[in-house]
Short mmCIF file of C-alpha atoms and ligand atoms in Angstrom, two decimals:
data_model
loop_
_atom_site.label_atom_id
_atom_site.label_comp_id
_atom_site.label_asym_id
_atom_site.label_seq_id
_atom_site.Cartn_x
_atom_site.Cartn_y
_atom_site.Cartn_z
CA MET G 1 0.00 -0.03 0.01
CA LEU G 2 2.77 2.35 1.02
CA GLU G 3 6.40 2.46 0.10
CA VAL G 4 8.61 5.32 1.62
CA THR G 5 12.20 5.65 0.38
CA ASP G 6 14.74 7.92 1.87
CA LEU G 7 12.26 10.42 3.33
CA THR G 8 13.79 13.40 5.00
CA VAL G 9 11.78 16.11 6.68
CA ALA G 10 13.28 19.39 7.66
CA TYR G 11 12.13 22.43 9.36
CA GLY G 12 14.60 24.99 8.20
CA PRO G 13 18.00 23.69 9.36
CA ILE G 14 16.52 21.11 11.69
CA GLU G 15 16.22 17.58 10.12
CA ALA G 16 13.48 15.96 12.05
CA VAL G 17 13.38 12.84 9.97
CA ARG G 18 16.55 11.60 8.15
CA SER G 19 16.36 9.36 5.24
CA VAL G 20 13.91 6.93 6.48
CA SER G 21 12.63 4.02 4.35
CA PHE G 22 9.70 1.72 5.26
CA THR G 23 6.70 0.01 3.87
CA VAL G 24 3.09 -0.80 4.95
CA GLN G 25 1.57 -3.84 3.40
CA ALA G 26 -2.08 -3.69 2.29
CA GLY G 27 -4.53 -4.90 4.86
CA THR G 28 -2.10 -4.76 7.75
CA VAL G 29 -1.23 -2.47 10.70
CA ALA G 30 2.32 -1.16 10.86
CA THR G 31 3.43 0.88 13.85
CA LEU G 32 6.17 3.49 14.48
CA ILE G 33 7.36 3.60 17.99
CA GLY G 34 10.08 5.87 19.61
CA PRO G 35 10.66 8.50 22.25
CA ASN G 36 9.24 12.08 22.16
CA GLY G 37 10.63 14.19 19.52
CA ALA G 38 11.96 11.27 17.53
CA GLY G 39 10.25 12.31 14.24
CA LYS G 40 7.16 10.14 14.30
CA SER G 41 4.56 12.85 13.74
CA SER G 42 6.81 14.59 11.25
CA THR G 43 6.85 11.35 9.37
CA LEU G 44 3.08 11.05 9.27
CA ASN G 45 2.68 14.71 8.54
CA ALA G 46 4.97 14.53 5.65
CA LEU G 47 2.99 11.56 4.15
CA SER G 48 -0.14 13.67 4.41
CA GLY G 49 1.74 16.63 2.84
CA VAL G 50 1.51 18.98 5.74
CA ALA G 51 5.14 18.78 6.91
CA PRO G 52 8.02 19.84 4.66
CA GLN G 53 9.49 16.90 2.83
CA ARG G 54 13.05 17.71 1.82
CA CYS G 55 13.66 14.60 -0.12
CA GLY G 56 12.71 11.06 -0.71
CA ARG G 57 9.83 9.29 -2.37
CA ILE G 58 6.39 8.31 -1.28
CA LEU G 59 4.56 5.58 -3.29
CA LEU G 60 0.79 5.00 -2.61
CA GLU G 61 -0.30 1.91 -4.35
CA GLY G 62 2.64 2.32 -6.66
CA GLN G 63 1.92 5.96 -7.51
CA ASP G 64 4.45 8.75 -6.49
CA ILE G 65 2.46 11.22 -4.45
CA SER G 66 5.44 13.09 -3.07
CA ARG G 67 4.46 16.21 -4.83
CA TRP G 68 0.67 15.96 -4.52
CA SER G 69 -1.31 18.53 -2.60
CA VAL G 70 -2.88 17.45 0.72
CA HIS G 71 -6.41 17.27 -0.66
CA ARG G 72 -5.22 15.12 -3.65
CA ARG G 73 -3.63 12.64 -1.31
CA VAL G 74 -6.85 12.48 0.80
CA ALA G 75 -8.92 11.91 -2.33
CA ALA G 76 -6.45 9.03 -3.23
CA GLY G 77 -7.24 7.45 0.14
CA LEU G 78 -4.43 8.58 2.38
CA VAL G 79 -6.16 9.99 5.50
CA GLN G 80 -4.69 11.15 8.81
CA VAL G 81 -6.23 11.25 12.29
CA PRO G 82 -3.95 13.94 13.77
CA GLU G 83 -2.38 13.85 17.22
CA GLY G 84 -4.58 15.65 19.81
CA ARG G 85 -7.79 14.84 17.83
CA LEU G 86 -8.24 18.30 16.51
CA VAL G 87 -11.97 18.10 16.30
CA LEU G 88 -13.70 21.50 15.50
CA ALA G 89 -14.88 22.28 19.07
CA GLY G 90 -17.60 24.76 18.08
CA MET G 91 -19.26 22.54 15.44
CA SER G 92 -21.50 19.67 16.27
CA VAL G 93 -20.52 16.03 16.25
CA ARG G 94 -22.61 15.57 13.01
CA GLU G 95 -20.97 18.56 11.31
CA ASN G 96 -17.47 17.19 12.15
CA LEU G 97 -18.40 13.92 10.61
CA GLU G 98 -19.85 15.62 7.52
CA LEU G 99 -16.50 17.63 7.15
CA GLY G 100 -14.57 14.30 6.99
CA ALA G 101 -16.50 13.57 3.81
CA TYR G 102 -16.66 17.02 2.30
CA ARG G 103 -15.23 15.80 -0.98
CA ARG G 104 -17.68 13.00 -1.48
CA PRO G 105 -21.24 13.06 -3.01
CA ARG G 106 -23.96 13.77 -0.41
CA THR G 107 -25.91 10.62 -1.42
CA GLU G 108 -23.12 8.40 -0.32
CA VAL G 109 -22.43 10.40 2.86
CA ALA G 110 -25.84 9.83 4.41
CA ALA G 111 -25.23 6.04 4.44
CA ASP G 112 -21.73 6.50 5.86
CA LEU G 113 -23.01 8.76 8.63
CA GLU G 114 -25.50 6.05 9.54
CA ARG G 115 -22.66 3.46 9.64
CA MET G 116 -20.51 5.64 11.81
CA GLU G 117 -23.21 6.20 14.32
CA VAL G 118 -23.81 2.40 14.47
CA ARG G 119 -20.11 1.77 14.91
CA PHE G 120 -19.78 4.53 17.51
CA PRO G 121 -23.11 4.76 19.36
CA ILE G 122 -21.90 7.68 21.46
CA LEU G 123 -21.67 9.77 18.40
CA ARG G 124 -25.33 9.18 17.69
CA GLU G 125 -26.30 10.02 21.22
CA ARG G 126 -24.30 13.32 21.09
CA ARG G 127 -24.96 14.03 17.44
CA ASN G 128 -26.08 17.67 18.06
CA ALA G 129 -23.59 18.37 20.85
CA ALA G 130 -20.69 20.78 20.15
CA ALA G 131 -17.60 18.60 19.69
CA GLY G 132 -15.61 20.50 22.35
CA THR G 133 -18.11 19.30 24.99
CA LEU G 134 -17.20 15.69 24.43
CA SER G 135 -14.72 13.82 26.74
CA GLY G 136 -11.21 13.10 25.50
CA GLY G 137 -12.17 9.46 24.67
CA GLU G 138 -15.30 10.62 22.83
CA GLN G 139 -13.37 13.16 20.87
CA GLN G 140 -10.94 10.48 19.82
CA MET G 141 -13.80 8.22 18.52
CA LEU G 142 -15.09 11.34 16.62
CA ALA G 143 -11.67 12.01 15.20
CA ILE G 144 -11.26 8.43 13.94
CA ALA G 145 -14.81 8.41 12.68
CA ARG G 146 -14.30 11.62 10.85
CA GLY G 147 -11.18 10.06 9.23
CA LEU G 148 -13.18 7.07 8.25
CA MET G 149 -15.81 9.35 6.51
CA ALA G 150 -13.25 10.15 3.97
CA ARG G 151 -13.22 6.49 2.95
CA PRO G 152 -9.52 5.87 3.47
CA LYS G 153 -7.36 3.14 1.92
CA LEU G 154 -4.47 4.01 4.27
CA LEU G 155 -5.32 5.44 7.71
CA LEU G 156 -2.49 7.34 9.58
CA LEU G 157 -3.34 7.21 13.29
CA ASP G 158 -1.17 9.63 15.37
CA GLU G 159 -1.10 8.80 19.12
CA PRO G 160 -4.77 7.86 19.33
CA SER G 161 -4.49 6.64 22.98
CA LEU G 162 -2.70 9.76 24.15
CA GLY G 163 -4.06 11.22 27.42
CA LEU G 164 -6.89 8.56 27.69
CA ALA G 165 -7.87 6.51 30.76
CA PRO G 166 -6.80 2.82 30.65
CA LEU G 167 -10.23 1.56 29.87
CA LEU G 168 -10.52 4.03 26.91
CA VAL G 169 -7.03 3.09 25.75
CA ARG G 170 -8.29 -0.45 25.46
CA THR G 171 -11.31 0.69 23.50
CA VAL G 172 -9.11 2.63 21.08
CA PHE G 173 -7.05 -0.49 20.43
CA GLU G 174 -10.20 -2.56 19.99
CA ILE G 175 -11.30 -0.12 17.35
CA VAL G 176 -7.82 -0.42 15.54
CA THR G 177 -8.18 -4.13 15.66
CA GLU G 178 -11.73 -3.98 14.16
CA LEU G 179 -10.56 -1.62 11.46
CA ARG G 180 -7.65 -3.87 10.65
CA ASN G 181 -9.99 -6.93 10.55
CA SER G 182 -12.32 -5.08 8.14
CA GLY G 183 -9.37 -4.89 5.72
CA LEU G 184 -8.18 -1.33 6.27
CA THR G 185 -4.46 -0.66 6.14
CA ILE G 186 -3.16 1.42 9.04
CA LEU G 187 0.04 3.16 9.97
CA LEU G 188 -0.02 3.80 13.72
CA VAL G 189 2.18 6.10 15.81
CA GLU G 190 2.01 5.24 19.47
CA GLN G 191 3.71 5.87 22.82
CA ASN G 192 1.98 2.78 24.05
CA ALA G 193 4.45 0.46 22.39
CA ARG G 194 3.21 -2.72 23.85
CA GLN G 195 -0.44 -2.44 22.73
CA ALA G 196 0.66 -0.99 19.38
CA LEU G 197 2.80 -4.04 18.67
CA ASN G 198 -0.02 -6.34 19.72
CA VAL G 199 -2.24 -5.08 16.96
CA SER G 200 0.41 -4.61 14.35
CA SER G 201 2.14 -7.10 12.00
CA PHE G 202 5.31 -5.01 11.57
CA GLY G 203 7.09 -2.31 13.52
CA TYR G 204 9.62 0.32 13.15
CA VAL G 205 11.59 2.07 16.07
CA ILE G 206 12.47 5.53 15.15
CA GLU G 207 15.07 7.51 17.32
CA ASN G 208 16.50 10.88 16.39
CA GLY G 209 14.82 10.89 12.99
CA LYS G 210 16.31 7.56 12.01
CA ILE G 211 14.80 4.01 11.88
CA VAL G 212 17.13 2.01 14.25
CA ILE G 213 15.14 -1.38 14.52
CA GLU G 214 12.52 -2.87 12.30
CA GLY G 215 10.94 -6.23 12.04
CA PRO G 216 7.74 -8.38 12.42
CA ALA G 217 5.87 -7.12 15.56
CA ASP G 218 6.10 -10.51 17.36
CA LYS G 219 9.95 -10.31 16.86
CA LEU G 220 10.07 -6.82 18.24
CA ARG G 221 7.98 -7.79 21.22
CA SER G 222 10.61 -10.18 22.25
CA ASP G 223 13.67 -8.12 21.44
CA PRO G 224 15.57 -7.46 24.62
CA ALA G 225 16.52 -3.85 23.58
CA ILE G 226 12.85 -2.96 22.86
CA ILE G 227 11.60 -4.63 25.91
CA ARG G 228 14.18 -2.64 28.08
CA THR G 229 13.52 0.76 26.45
CA TYR G 230 9.86 0.65 25.27
CA LEU G 231 8.00 -2.14 26.82
CA GLY G 232 9.21 -2.19 30.48
CA GLN G 233 7.16 -4.26 32.90
CA GLY G 234 3.55 -5.31 32.79
CA VAL G 235 1.29 -7.14 30.39
P1 ATP O 301 6.03 13.41 20.03
O1 ATP O 301 5.72 11.93 20.43
O2 ATP O 301 6.59 14.24 21.19
O3 ATP O 301 4.97 14.08 19.18
P2 ATP O 301 7.58 12.77 17.53
O4 ATP O 301 8.35 11.59 17.59
O5 ATP O 301 6.14 12.72 16.95
O6 ATP O 301 7.35 13.21 19.11
P3 ATP O 301 7.99 15.10 16.06
O7 ATP O 301 6.88 15.80 16.63
O8 ATP O 301 7.98 14.68 14.66
O9 ATP O 301 8.43 13.94 16.91
O10 ATP O 301 9.25 16.08 16.24
C1 ATP O 301 10.58 15.80 15.73
C2 ATP O 301 11.43 17.03 15.86
O11 ATP O 301 10.96 17.98 14.98
C3 ATP O 301 11.56 17.61 17.24
O12 ATP O 301 12.84 18.01 17.52
C4 ATP O 301 10.53 18.83 17.09
O13 ATP O 301 10.93 19.78 18.00
C5 ATP O 301 10.81 19.24 15.68
N1 ATP O 301 9.58 19.84 15.02
C6 ATP O 301 8.39 19.29 14.92
N2 ATP O 301 7.44 20.06 14.30
C7 ATP O 301 8.22 21.22 14.11
C8 ATP O 301 7.85 22.44 13.40
N3 ATP O 301 6.62 22.68 12.86
N4 ATP O 301 8.95 23.37 13.32
C9 ATP O 301 10.14 23.13 13.89
N5 ATP O 301 10.61 21.99 14.43
C10 ATP O 301 9.64 21.00 14.53
#
């Protein structure tokens, strides 16, 4: 689905991502883990076209999208759910969902709205509420549902569990699993490395803008260096 080669992202003189290469196979979840400031969000943002790509190549289903505008990438099926949800606080839940589908014919959108409200019942209950009045977990559901309204082929999920209570973290990972099982391809960025690797088939560890370890998720889960640095104790 995605093949990234030698991607460098730079903010002026600061190279946040340095010549990284990775792939995401269709119908799987791949995860990027690493410490704060390692370049994970910059990588996702460059794939979406909102962070400055200095060099490298991004192939989506074999097509080079490196120079495409953001909206053209979205239309091609590359959709990001950004870190911090970024729902439009003053607009209703329904309006936020509709915005996710603003490029699509209205006739299709009604059926998708219905599907989202079935999948995320809280969004039906709070349909007319201002998005800013939702709890953090509810806003995350809304942000994911808004992304799905664009009918993605590849969903980029940036820290979906950030700041959520443990029960909601579990719910978020259940949703990721469901989406994966429905055939969606996902590139996930997560601080919560253990749960991220549990739902992924492949993982990349990024430190200081470089991929330093990569491999099948089950191998990474038993890699002593990863256990020591990212997994720690616990289940
Ligand atoms: P976090 O988990 O904290 O979000 P991250 O791995 O996603 O970390 P990035 O947010 O991609 O890391 O940041 C990588 C580096 O790029 C950091 O040094 C950060 O300060 C810098 N950076 C990110 N965005 C910008 C920007 N818009 N302008 C300048 N520097 C930036």
